[in-house]
């Protein structure tokens, strides 16, 4: 059993900052990747940022230069530092993790989402 706990979503003015966190716990052998996706009403869920076990990082083009993803492996926690937030960043942000529960068994896990609202 694996659980993802998200936090950090809030209401912030345009130009402000937020820091999201996602902590994974449970039957974890190792983490293949962890990242953040977002979804608003009437929209499809889209990649925001993702970090892989080898260190490679992926960002949506719209957040490059503003958002930074990092991971604390010893705590199985991923962070998303969001700077210079824009109203268009308003969405529910979901943590996603690819987790090896045991060698050879990789599972996809999603958090429940945390609301980010950016006012004009």
GROMACS .gro file of C-alpha atoms in nm:
model
  120
    1UNK     CA    1   0.000   0.000   0.000
    2UNK     CA    2   0.136   0.339  -0.108
    3UNK     CA    3  -0.001   0.677  -0.013
    4UNK     CA    4   0.075   1.023  -0.150
    5UNK     CA    5   0.007   1.324   0.070
    6UNK     CA    6   0.008   1.666  -0.094
    7UNK     CA    7   0.022   2.009   0.062
    8UNK     CA    8   0.103   2.370  -0.016
    9UNK     CA    9  -0.182   2.482  -0.236
   10UNK     CA   10  -0.321   2.823  -0.152
   11UNK     CA   11  -0.460   3.151  -0.279
   12UNK     CA   12  -0.190   3.391  -0.391
   13UNK     CA   13  -0.166   3.712  -0.590
   14UNK     CA   14  -0.016   3.720  -0.936
   15UNK     CA   15   0.359   3.740  -0.911
   16UNK     CA   16   0.363   3.555  -0.582
   17UNK     CA   17   0.516   3.223  -0.488
   18UNK     CA   18   0.403   2.888  -0.354
   19UNK     CA   19   0.582   2.567  -0.265
   20UNK     CA   20   0.400   2.238  -0.309
   21UNK     CA   21   0.510   1.916  -0.146
   22UNK     CA   22   0.419   1.554  -0.200
   23UNK     CA   23   0.525   1.282   0.041
   24UNK     CA   24   0.508   0.915  -0.049
   25UNK     CA   25   0.481   0.647   0.216
   26UNK     CA   26   0.403   0.280   0.244
   27UNK     CA   27   0.550  -0.018   0.063
   28UNK     CA   28   0.823   0.160  -0.129
   29UNK     CA   29   1.135  -0.010  -0.255
   30UNK     CA   30   1.240   0.281  -0.473
   31UNK     CA   31   1.087   0.564  -0.671
   32UNK     CA   32   1.116   0.570  -1.047
   33UNK     CA   33   0.978   0.920  -1.088
   34UNK     CA   34   0.764   1.178  -0.914
   35UNK     CA   35   0.601   1.481  -1.061
   36UNK     CA   36   0.317   1.726  -1.073
   37UNK     CA   37   0.023   1.753  -1.309
   38UNK     CA   38  -0.257   2.007  -1.309
   39UNK     CA   39  -0.616   2.016  -1.422
   40UNK     CA   40  -0.880   2.286  -1.430
   41UNK     CA   41  -1.253   2.276  -1.507
   42UNK     CA   42  -1.315   2.162  -1.862
   43UNK     CA   43  -0.947   2.093  -1.921
   44UNK     CA   44  -0.740   1.781  -1.959
   45UNK     CA   45  -0.480   1.695  -1.701
   46UNK     CA   46  -0.139   1.813  -1.815
   47UNK     CA   47   0.220   1.770  -1.709
   48UNK     CA   48   0.371   2.051  -1.505
   49UNK     CA   49   0.703   1.901  -1.396
   50UNK     CA   50   0.849   1.558  -1.344
   51UNK     CA   51   1.176   1.430  -1.203
   52UNK     CA   52   1.319   1.086  -1.278
   53UNK     CA   53   1.542   0.863  -1.070
   54UNK     CA   54   1.832   0.932  -1.303
   55UNK     CA   55   1.800   1.304  -1.240
   56UNK     CA   56   1.634   1.409  -1.563
   57UNK     CA   57   1.370   1.679  -1.518
   58UNK     CA   58   1.080   1.762  -1.749
   59UNK     CA   59   0.883   2.086  -1.747
   60UNK     CA   60   0.585   2.216  -1.934
   61UNK     CA   61   0.694   2.494  -2.165
   62UNK     CA   62   0.463   2.739  -1.989
   63UNK     CA   63   0.640   2.698  -1.653
   64UNK     CA   64   1.004   2.683  -1.760
   65UNK     CA   65   1.205   2.943  -1.577
   66UNK     CA   66   0.935   2.991  -1.314
   67UNK     CA   67   0.886   2.649  -1.153
   68UNK     CA   68   1.150   2.420  -1.008
   69UNK     CA   69   1.097   2.059  -0.909
   70UNK     CA   70   1.322   1.880  -0.662
   71UNK     CA   71   1.318   1.559  -0.463
   72UNK     CA   72   1.436   1.458  -0.119
   73UNK     CA   73   1.499   1.087  -0.166
   74UNK     CA   74   1.550   1.003   0.200
   75UNK     CA   75   1.200   1.130   0.275
   76UNK     CA   76   1.037   1.019  -0.052
   77UNK     CA   77   0.921   1.373  -0.098
   78UNK     CA   78   0.902   1.592  -0.406
   79UNK     CA   79   0.871   1.970  -0.404
   80UNK     CA   80   0.750   2.215  -0.661
   81UNK     CA   81   0.875   2.569  -0.611
   82UNK     CA   82   0.648   2.801  -0.805
   83UNK     CA   83   0.766   3.157  -0.862
   84UNK     CA   84   0.607   3.447  -1.047
   85UNK     CA   85   0.269   3.279  -1.048
   86UNK     CA   86   0.016   3.380  -1.309
   87UNK     CA   87  -0.364   3.357  -1.310
   88UNK     CA   88  -0.331   3.093  -1.580
   89UNK     CA   89  -0.158   2.871  -1.323
   90UNK     CA   90  -0.485   2.838  -1.132
   91UNK     CA   91  -0.567   2.468  -1.122
   92UNK     CA   92  -0.583   2.164  -0.902
   93UNK     CA   93  -0.232   2.020  -0.885
   94UNK     CA   94  -0.190   1.646  -0.856
   95UNK     CA   95   0.117   1.456  -0.749
   96UNK     CA   96   0.203   1.148  -0.954
   97UNK     CA   97   0.456   0.883  -0.862
   98UNK     CA   98   0.591   0.574  -1.030
   99UNK     CA   99   0.691   0.350  -0.743
  100UNK     CA  100   0.866   0.016  -0.718
  101UNK     CA  101   0.696  -0.162  -0.430
  102UNK     CA  102   0.934  -0.454  -0.483
  103UNK     CA  103   1.192  -0.505  -0.758
  104UNK     CA  104   1.013  -0.555  -1.087
  105UNK     CA  105   0.678  -0.420  -0.969
  106UNK     CA  106   0.615  -0.059  -1.073
  107UNK     CA  107   0.290   0.107  -0.977
  108UNK     CA  108   0.135   0.441  -1.067
  109UNK     CA  109   0.000   0.644  -0.778
  110UNK     CA  110  -0.185   0.974  -0.772
  111UNK     CA  111  -0.243   1.218  -0.492
  112UNK     CA  112  -0.584   1.369  -0.426
  113UNK     CA  113  -0.487   1.714  -0.549
  114UNK     CA  114  -0.418   2.051  -0.393
  115UNK     CA  115  -0.582   2.372  -0.511
  116UNK     CA  116  -0.370   2.658  -0.641
  117UNK     CA  117  -0.551   2.984  -0.706
  118UNK     CA  118  -0.375   3.289  -0.846
  119UNK     CA  119  -0.563   3.617  -0.843
  120UNK     CA  120  -0.506   3.900  -1.089
   0.00000   0.00000   0.00000
